[in-house]
């Protein structure tokens, strides 16, 4: 039995629902750009939410780029603002960290669902997903310490997100091996766990083998929303 105490990493909580609770401009997520609207209309509230999570003890905060994806931005005529709003989301997180004087807090970027959350029939083919995730990862690269692929409903989303993160690391854009632990692949349906294990076990080592620096390591997790349980892949 090991005498080494486990290291517990505390992540922040929800952003979109917390913004709504504070009166920020966050419309319904099925018909709008959801929390991305707060970047345009209520950036100060976004910064405040980040700061409150840090003050509450979070070790990791996630930039508010969850809804900054082409399909959702198209709903409000902002498709051309993906890069701009992603950078803004990262900047607000950095400002909150600086204001709270906790430089050890890590900032995560989100690789989220690319259409309405939890609507698996809307998930695109893997090559289309990969192209968008790579676009997002390239913008996040300069500003985040890790990425979290969250609330995904299909295995192909998880694989595409991991491929994009690995490619960004391979070409030196994303500091994957140094800082990207964990890369959290959040798979919503429990039924997908076995398939996810098989596909990720088969594909991810090949994707990452050229990305790891000497002494580096990458921890890949699958987060099951129903149980809040983390399983090593």
PDB file of C-alpha atoms in Angstrom:
ATOM      1  CA  UNK A   1       0.000   0.000   0.000  1.00  0.00           C
ATOM      2  CA  UNK A   2       1.453   3.331  -1.089  1.00  0.00           C
ATOM      3  CA  UNK A   3       2.089   5.966   1.561  1.00  0.00           C
ATOM      4  CA  UNK A   4       2.061   8.765  -1.038  1.00  0.00           C
ATOM      5  CA  UNK A   5      -1.054  10.886  -0.721  1.00  0.00           C
ATOM      6  CA  UNK A   6      -3.044  11.206  -3.950  1.00  0.00           C
ATOM      7  CA  UNK A   7      -2.959  14.581  -5.638  1.00  0.00           C
ATOM      8  CA  UNK A   8      -6.415  16.044  -6.048  1.00  0.00           C
ATOM      9  CA  UNK A   9      -6.998  18.562  -8.828  1.00  0.00           C
ATOM     10  CA  UNK A  10     -10.075  20.734  -8.436  1.00  0.00           C
ATOM     11  CA  UNK A  11     -11.684  21.929 -11.657  1.00  0.00           C
ATOM     12  CA  UNK A  12     -14.070  24.841 -11.886  1.00  0.00           C
ATOM     13  CA  UNK A  13     -17.803  24.413 -12.317  1.00  0.00           C
ATOM     14  CA  UNK A  14     -20.307  25.319 -15.020  1.00  0.00           C
ATOM     15  CA  UNK A  15     -19.933  28.578 -16.919  1.00  0.00           C
ATOM     16  CA  UNK A  16     -23.072  29.021 -19.042  1.00  0.00           C
ATOM     17  CA  UNK A  17     -25.594  28.271 -16.314  1.00  0.00           C
ATOM     18  CA  UNK A  18     -23.643  30.348 -13.802  1.00  0.00           C
ATOM     19  CA  UNK A  19     -23.606  33.283 -16.214  1.00  0.00           C
ATOM     20  CA  UNK A  20     -27.377  32.979 -16.638  1.00  0.00           C
ATOM     21  CA  UNK A  21     -27.852  32.854 -12.877  1.00  0.00           C
ATOM     22  CA  UNK A  22     -25.987  36.158 -12.632  1.00  0.00           C
ATOM     23  CA  UNK A  23     -28.140  37.809 -15.276  1.00  0.00           C
ATOM     24  CA  UNK A  24     -25.678  37.698 -18.175  1.00  0.00           C
ATOM     25  CA  UNK A  25     -26.864  37.574 -21.774  1.00  0.00           C
ATOM     26  CA  UNK A  26     -26.977  33.783 -22.227  1.00  0.00           C
ATOM     27  CA  UNK A  27     -30.029  32.671 -24.260  1.00  0.00           C
ATOM     28  CA  UNK A  28     -31.247  29.091 -24.737  1.00  0.00           C
ATOM     29  CA  UNK A  29     -28.420  26.799 -25.828  1.00  0.00           C
ATOM     30  CA  UNK A  30     -30.530  25.058 -28.473  1.00  0.00           C
ATOM     31  CA  UNK A  31     -31.276  28.200 -30.459  1.00  0.00           C
ATOM     32  CA  UNK A  32     -28.425  30.626 -29.816  1.00  0.00           C
ATOM     33  CA  UNK A  33     -24.695  30.882 -29.332  1.00  0.00           C
ATOM     34  CA  UNK A  34     -25.259  30.126 -25.626  1.00  0.00           C
ATOM     35  CA  UNK A  35     -22.402  31.279 -23.383  1.00  0.00           C
ATOM     36  CA  UNK A  36     -20.508  32.828 -26.307  1.00  0.00           C
ATOM     37  CA  UNK A  37     -23.011  35.694 -26.190  1.00  0.00           C
ATOM     38  CA  UNK A  38     -21.627  36.719 -22.801  1.00  0.00           C
ATOM     39  CA  UNK A  39     -18.213  37.278 -24.381  1.00  0.00           C
ATOM     40  CA  UNK A  40     -19.785  39.982 -26.514  1.00  0.00           C
ATOM     41  CA  UNK A  41     -22.257  41.502 -24.062  1.00  0.00           C
ATOM     42  CA  UNK A  42     -20.998  40.640 -20.567  1.00  0.00           C
ATOM     43  CA  UNK A  43     -17.234  39.998 -20.594  1.00  0.00           C
ATOM     44  CA  UNK A  44     -16.905  41.423 -17.106  1.00  0.00           C
ATOM     45  CA  UNK A  45     -19.277  38.803 -15.747  1.00  0.00           C
ATOM     46  CA  UNK A  46     -17.291  36.046 -17.472  1.00  0.00           C
ATOM     47  CA  UNK A  47     -14.127  37.345 -15.805  1.00  0.00           C
ATOM     48  CA  UNK A  48     -15.921  37.527 -12.453  1.00  0.00           C
ATOM     49  CA  UNK A  49     -17.127  33.920 -12.673  1.00  0.00           C
ATOM     50  CA  UNK A  50     -13.576  32.767 -13.399  1.00  0.00           C
ATOM     51  CA  UNK A  51     -12.321  34.802 -10.460  1.00  0.00           C
ATOM     52  CA  UNK A  52     -14.908  33.411  -8.087  1.00  0.00           C
ATOM     53  CA  UNK A  53     -13.993  29.847  -9.043  1.00  0.00           C
ATOM     54  CA  UNK A  54     -10.327  30.613  -8.426  1.00  0.00           C
ATOM     55  CA  UNK A  55     -11.153  32.210  -5.079  1.00  0.00           C
ATOM     56  CA  UNK A  56     -13.180  29.121  -4.172  1.00  0.00           C
ATOM     57  CA  UNK A  57     -10.109  26.941  -4.692  1.00  0.00           C
ATOM     58  CA  UNK A  58     -10.176  25.748  -8.304  1.00  0.00           C
ATOM     59  CA  UNK A  59      -6.841  24.507  -9.614  1.00  0.00           C
ATOM     60  CA  UNK A  60      -8.039  24.610 -13.230  1.00  0.00           C
ATOM     61  CA  UNK A  61     -10.390  27.083 -14.884  1.00  0.00           C
ATOM     62  CA  UNK A  62     -11.791  26.592 -18.373  1.00  0.00           C
ATOM     63  CA  UNK A  63     -11.917  29.470 -20.827  1.00  0.00           C
ATOM     64  CA  UNK A  64     -15.423  30.383 -21.951  1.00  0.00           C
ATOM     65  CA  UNK A  65     -14.996  29.114 -25.517  1.00  0.00           C
ATOM     66  CA  UNK A  66     -17.393  26.152 -25.165  1.00  0.00           C
ATOM     67  CA  UNK A  67     -19.959  27.702 -27.520  1.00  0.00           C
ATOM     68  CA  UNK A  68     -17.450  29.426 -29.791  1.00  0.00           C
ATOM     69  CA  UNK A  69     -17.928  26.976 -32.651  1.00  0.00           C
ATOM     70  CA  UNK A  70     -19.024  27.646 -36.249  1.00  0.00           C
ATOM     71  CA  UNK A  71     -22.514  26.116 -36.096  1.00  0.00           C
ATOM     72  CA  UNK A  72     -23.534  28.000 -32.970  1.00  0.00           C
ATOM     73  CA  UNK A  73     -21.947  31.274 -34.064  1.00  0.00           C
ATOM     74  CA  UNK A  74     -23.823  30.995 -37.371  1.00  0.00           C
ATOM     75  CA  UNK A  75     -27.110  31.214 -35.450  1.00  0.00           C
ATOM     76  CA  UNK A  76     -26.299  34.799 -34.507  1.00  0.00           C
ATOM     77  CA  UNK A  77     -24.371  35.882 -37.595  1.00  0.00           C
ATOM     78  CA  UNK A  78     -20.932  35.668 -35.981  1.00  0.00           C
ATOM     79  CA  UNK A  79     -19.304  32.808 -37.909  1.00  0.00           C
ATOM     80  CA  UNK A  80     -16.326  34.987 -38.798  1.00  0.00           C
ATOM     81  CA  UNK A  81     -15.572  35.750 -35.142  1.00  0.00           C
ATOM     82  CA  UNK A  82     -14.417  32.301 -33.984  1.00  0.00           C
ATOM     83  CA  UNK A  83     -10.750  33.217 -33.623  1.00  0.00           C
ATOM     84  CA  UNK A  84     -11.498  36.620 -32.104  1.00  0.00           C
ATOM     85  CA  UNK A  85     -13.908  35.277 -29.486  1.00  0.00           C
ATOM     86  CA  UNK A  86     -11.701  32.298 -28.634  1.00  0.00           C
ATOM     87  CA  UNK A  87      -8.803  34.634 -27.934  1.00  0.00           C
ATOM     88  CA  UNK A  88     -11.107  36.876 -25.875  1.00  0.00           C
ATOM     89  CA  UNK A  89     -12.275  33.889 -23.815  1.00  0.00           C
ATOM     90  CA  UNK A  90      -8.664  33.010 -23.050  1.00  0.00           C
ATOM     91  CA  UNK A  91      -7.756  36.590 -22.201  1.00  0.00           C
ATOM     92  CA  UNK A  92     -10.590  36.874 -19.680  1.00  0.00           C
ATOM     93  CA  UNK A  93      -9.409  33.703 -17.972  1.00  0.00           C
ATOM     94  CA  UNK A  94      -5.856  35.047 -17.810  1.00  0.00           C
ATOM     95  CA  UNK A  95      -7.067  38.365 -16.392  1.00  0.00           C
ATOM     96  CA  UNK A  96      -9.039  36.559 -13.691  1.00  0.00           C
ATOM     97  CA  UNK A  97      -6.008  34.464 -12.746  1.00  0.00           C
ATOM     98  CA  UNK A  98      -3.783  37.520 -12.546  1.00  0.00           C
ATOM     99  CA  UNK A  99      -6.314  39.446 -10.455  1.00  0.00           C
ATOM    100  CA  UNK A 100      -6.529  36.600  -7.952  1.00  0.00           C
ATOM    101  CA  UNK A 101      -2.735  36.259  -7.703  1.00  0.00           C
ATOM    102  CA  UNK A 102      -2.722  32.490  -8.118  1.00  0.00           C
ATOM    103  CA  UNK A 103      -0.295  31.956 -11.001  1.00  0.00           C
ATOM    104  CA  UNK A 104      -0.287  28.198 -10.367  1.00  0.00           C
ATOM    105  CA  UNK A 105      -3.898  27.930 -11.546  1.00  0.00           C
ATOM    106  CA  UNK A 106      -3.961  26.286 -14.965  1.00  0.00           C
ATOM    107  CA  UNK A 107      -6.142  27.543 -17.790  1.00  0.00           C
ATOM    108  CA  UNK A 108      -7.895  24.977 -19.941  1.00  0.00           C
ATOM    109  CA  UNK A 109      -9.329  25.493 -23.390  1.00  0.00           C
ATOM    110  CA  UNK A 110     -12.437  23.643 -24.479  1.00  0.00           C
ATOM    111  CA  UNK A 111     -12.830  21.265 -27.419  1.00  0.00           C
ATOM    112  CA  UNK A 112     -16.628  21.019 -27.148  1.00  0.00           C
ATOM    113  CA  UNK A 113     -19.483  19.500 -29.139  1.00  0.00           C
ATOM    114  CA  UNK A 114     -19.662  21.297 -32.484  1.00  0.00           C
ATOM    115  CA  UNK A 115     -23.450  21.440 -32.543  1.00  0.00           C
ATOM    116  CA  UNK A 116     -26.214  21.328 -29.936  1.00  0.00           C
ATOM    117  CA  UNK A 117     -24.962  19.530 -26.843  1.00  0.00           C
ATOM    118  CA  UNK A 118     -26.140  15.934 -26.324  1.00  0.00           C
ATOM    119  CA  UNK A 119     -27.694  15.699 -29.811  1.00  0.00           C
ATOM    120  CA  UNK A 120     -25.704  12.790 -31.195  1.00  0.00           C
ATOM    121  CA  UNK A 121     -27.639  12.734 -34.479  1.00  0.00           C
ATOM    122  CA  UNK A 122     -26.142  16.154 -35.284  1.00  0.00           C
ATOM    123  CA  UNK A 123     -22.522  14.968 -34.982  1.00  0.00           C
ATOM    124  CA  UNK A 124     -20.614  15.352 -38.248  1.00  0.00           C
ATOM    125  CA  UNK A 125     -18.262  12.805 -39.848  1.00  0.00           C
ATOM    126  CA  UNK A 126     -14.891  12.486 -38.141  1.00  0.00           C
ATOM    127  CA  UNK A 127     -12.902  14.297 -40.856  1.00  0.00           C
ATOM    128  CA  UNK A 128     -15.205  17.329 -40.600  1.00  0.00           C
ATOM    129  CA  UNK A 129     -14.959  17.320 -36.811  1.00  0.00           C
ATOM    130  CA  UNK A 130     -11.180  17.100 -36.987  1.00  0.00           C
ATOM    131  CA  UNK A 131     -10.912  20.129 -39.268  1.00  0.00           C
ATOM    132  CA  UNK A 132     -12.886  22.329 -36.862  1.00  0.00           C
ATOM    133  CA  UNK A 133     -11.183  20.998 -33.737  1.00  0.00           C
ATOM    134  CA  UNK A 134      -7.792  21.673 -35.307  1.00  0.00           C
ATOM    135  CA  UNK A 135      -8.861  25.223 -36.114  1.00  0.00           C
ATOM    136  CA  UNK A 136      -9.870  25.741 -32.477  1.00  0.00           C
ATOM    137  CA  UNK A 137      -6.749  24.044 -31.086  1.00  0.00           C
ATOM    138  CA  UNK A 138      -4.513  26.302 -33.154  1.00  0.00           C
ATOM    139  CA  UNK A 139      -6.153  29.376 -31.641  1.00  0.00           C
ATOM    140  CA  UNK A 140      -6.014  27.998 -28.107  1.00  0.00           C
ATOM    141  CA  UNK A 141      -2.382  26.968 -28.453  1.00  0.00           C
ATOM    142  CA  UNK A 142      -0.744  30.180 -27.322  1.00  0.00           C
ATOM    143  CA  UNK A 143      -3.048  30.820 -24.390  1.00  0.00           C
ATOM    144  CA  UNK A 144      -3.924  27.619 -22.528  1.00  0.00           C
ATOM    145  CA  UNK A 145      -2.108  25.069 -20.396  1.00  0.00           C
ATOM    146  CA  UNK A 146      -4.318  22.130 -21.344  1.00  0.00           C
ATOM    147  CA  UNK A 147      -7.416  21.313 -23.334  1.00  0.00           C
ATOM    148  CA  UNK A 148     -10.571  19.560 -22.212  1.00  0.00           C
ATOM    149  CA  UNK A 149     -12.794  17.779 -24.717  1.00  0.00           C
ATOM    150  CA  UNK A 150     -16.052  17.779 -22.806  1.00  0.00           C
ATOM    151  CA  UNK A 151     -19.675  16.570 -22.958  1.00  0.00           C
ATOM    152  CA  UNK A 152     -19.138  14.639 -26.169  1.00  0.00           C
ATOM    153  CA  UNK A 153     -21.767  12.068 -27.161  1.00  0.00           C
ATOM    154  CA  UNK A 154     -19.897   9.947 -29.712  1.00  0.00           C
ATOM    155  CA  UNK A 155     -16.570   8.207 -29.912  1.00  0.00           C
ATOM    156  CA  UNK A 156     -15.714   9.874 -33.214  1.00  0.00           C
ATOM    157  CA  UNK A 157     -15.883  13.291 -31.514  1.00  0.00           C
ATOM    158  CA  UNK A 158     -13.439  12.133 -28.862  1.00  0.00           C
ATOM    159  CA  UNK A 159     -11.066  10.690 -31.447  1.00  0.00           C
ATOM    160  CA  UNK A 160     -11.264  13.797 -33.653  1.00  0.00           C
ATOM    161  CA  UNK A 161     -10.605  16.091 -30.687  1.00  0.00           C
ATOM    162  CA  UNK A 162      -7.621  14.013 -29.575  1.00  0.00           C
ATOM    163  CA  UNK A 163      -6.259  13.929 -33.129  1.00  0.00           C
ATOM    164  CA  UNK A 164      -6.492  17.717 -33.372  1.00  0.00           C
ATOM    165  CA  UNK A 165      -4.755  18.260 -30.029  1.00  0.00           C
ATOM    166  CA  UNK A 166      -2.027  15.815 -30.981  1.00  0.00           C
ATOM    167  CA  UNK A 167      -1.464  17.499 -34.338  1.00  0.00           C
ATOM    168  CA  UNK A 168      -1.273  20.929 -32.733  1.00  0.00           C
ATOM    169  CA  UNK A 169       1.371  19.528 -30.392  1.00  0.00           C
ATOM    170  CA  UNK A 170       3.254  17.741 -33.166  1.00  0.00           C
ATOM    171  CA  UNK A 171       3.865  20.954 -35.078  1.00  0.00           C
ATOM    172  CA  UNK A 172       4.784  22.822 -31.919  1.00  0.00           C
ATOM    173  CA  UNK A 173       1.608  24.846 -31.571  1.00  0.00           C
ATOM    174  CA  UNK A 174       0.184  23.241 -28.456  1.00  0.00           C
ATOM    175  CA  UNK A 175       2.372  22.262 -25.525  1.00  0.00           C
ATOM    176  CA  UNK A 176       0.667  18.923 -25.239  1.00  0.00           C
ATOM    177  CA  UNK A 177       3.318  16.790 -23.575  1.00  0.00           C
ATOM    178  CA  UNK A 178       4.392  19.392 -21.046  1.00  0.00           C
ATOM    179  CA  UNK A 179       1.059  20.679 -19.919  1.00  0.00           C
ATOM    180  CA  UNK A 180      -1.788  18.685 -21.392  1.00  0.00           C
ATOM    181  CA  UNK A 181      -2.547  16.313 -18.572  1.00  0.00           C
ATOM    182  CA  UNK A 182      -5.269  15.356 -18.457  1.00  0.00           C
ATOM    183  CA  UNK A 183      -6.773  15.582 -21.902  1.00  0.00           C
ATOM    184  CA  UNK A 184     -10.297  14.880 -20.746  1.00  0.00           C
ATOM    185  CA  UNK A 185     -12.541  13.108 -23.211  1.00  0.00           C
ATOM    186  CA  UNK A 186     -16.010  13.468 -21.771  1.00  0.00           C
ATOM    187  CA  UNK A 187     -18.261  10.780 -23.215  1.00  0.00           C
ATOM    188  CA  UNK A 188     -21.882  11.216 -22.224  1.00  0.00           C
ATOM    189  CA  UNK A 189     -23.378   7.765 -22.732  1.00  0.00           C
ATOM    190  CA  UNK A 190     -22.240   4.884 -20.549  1.00  0.00           C
ATOM    191  CA  UNK A 191     -22.830   2.465 -23.431  1.00  0.00           C
ATOM    192  CA  UNK A 192     -19.996   4.089 -25.343  1.00  0.00           C
ATOM    193  CA  UNK A 193     -17.309   3.375 -22.756  1.00  0.00           C
ATOM    194  CA  UNK A 194     -16.200  -0.015 -24.077  1.00  0.00           C
ATOM    195  CA  UNK A 195     -16.088   1.167 -27.684  1.00  0.00           C
ATOM    196  CA  UNK A 196     -14.310   4.336 -26.608  1.00  0.00           C
ATOM    197  CA  UNK A 197     -11.682   2.348 -24.735  1.00  0.00           C
ATOM    198  CA  UNK A 198     -11.056   0.123 -27.743  1.00  0.00           C
ATOM    199  CA  UNK A 199     -10.812   2.930 -30.274  1.00  0.00           C
ATOM    200  CA  UNK A 200      -8.717   5.233 -28.120  1.00  0.00           C
ATOM    201  CA  UNK A 201      -6.405   2.442 -27.005  1.00  0.00           C
ATOM    202  CA  UNK A 202      -5.859   1.570 -30.647  1.00  0.00           C
ATOM    203  CA  UNK A 203      -5.480   5.059 -32.094  1.00  0.00           C
ATOM    204  CA  UNK A 204      -4.286   7.559 -29.507  1.00  0.00           C
ATOM    205  CA  UNK A 205      -0.801   6.056 -28.865  1.00  0.00           C
ATOM    206  CA  UNK A 206      -0.091   6.304 -32.593  1.00  0.00           C
ATOM    207  CA  UNK A 207      -1.325   9.880 -32.706  1.00  0.00           C
ATOM    208  CA  UNK A 208       0.749  10.972 -29.745  1.00  0.00           C
ATOM    209  CA  UNK A 209       4.000   9.069 -30.106  1.00  0.00           C
ATOM    210  CA  UNK A 210       5.711  11.913 -31.977  1.00  0.00           C
ATOM    211  CA  UNK A 211       4.277  14.582 -29.657  1.00  0.00           C
ATOM    212  CA  UNK A 212       5.775  13.519 -26.340  1.00  0.00           C
ATOM    213  CA  UNK A 213       8.938  15.216 -25.188  1.00  0.00           C
ATOM    214  CA  UNK A 214      11.529  13.385 -23.141  1.00  0.00           C
ATOM    215  CA  UNK A 215      10.224  12.935 -19.635  1.00  0.00           C
ATOM    216  CA  UNK A 216       6.742  14.065 -20.656  1.00  0.00           C
ATOM    217  CA  UNK A 217       3.546  12.133 -20.282  1.00  0.00           C
ATOM    218  CA  UNK A 218      -0.029  12.460 -21.388  1.00  0.00           C
ATOM    219  CA  UNK A 219      -2.911  11.246 -19.285  1.00  0.00           C
ATOM    220  CA  UNK A 220      -6.099  10.610 -21.218  1.00  0.00           C
ATOM    221  CA  UNK A 221      -9.306  10.325 -19.252  1.00  0.00           C
ATOM    222  CA  UNK A 222     -12.870   9.494 -20.140  1.00  0.00           C
ATOM    223  CA  UNK A 223     -15.413  11.349 -18.039  1.00  0.00           C
ATOM    224  CA  UNK A 224     -18.793   9.672 -17.693  1.00  0.00           C
ATOM    225  CA  UNK A 225     -21.342  12.365 -16.964  1.00  0.00           C
ATOM    226  CA  UNK A 226     -23.923  10.042 -15.442  1.00  0.00           C
ATOM    227  CA  UNK A 227     -21.625   8.820 -12.680  1.00  0.00           C
ATOM    228  CA  UNK A 228     -19.099  11.651 -12.431  1.00  0.00           C
ATOM    229  CA  UNK A 229     -16.507   8.868 -12.508  1.00  0.00           C
ATOM    230  CA  UNK A 230     -13.137   9.134 -14.209  1.00  0.00           C
ATOM    231  CA  UNK A 231     -11.801   6.037 -15.933  1.00  0.00           C
ATOM    232  CA  UNK A 232      -8.291   5.782 -17.316  1.00  0.00           C
ATOM    233  CA  UNK A 233      -8.323   4.869 -20.975  1.00  0.00           C
TER     234      UNK A 233
END
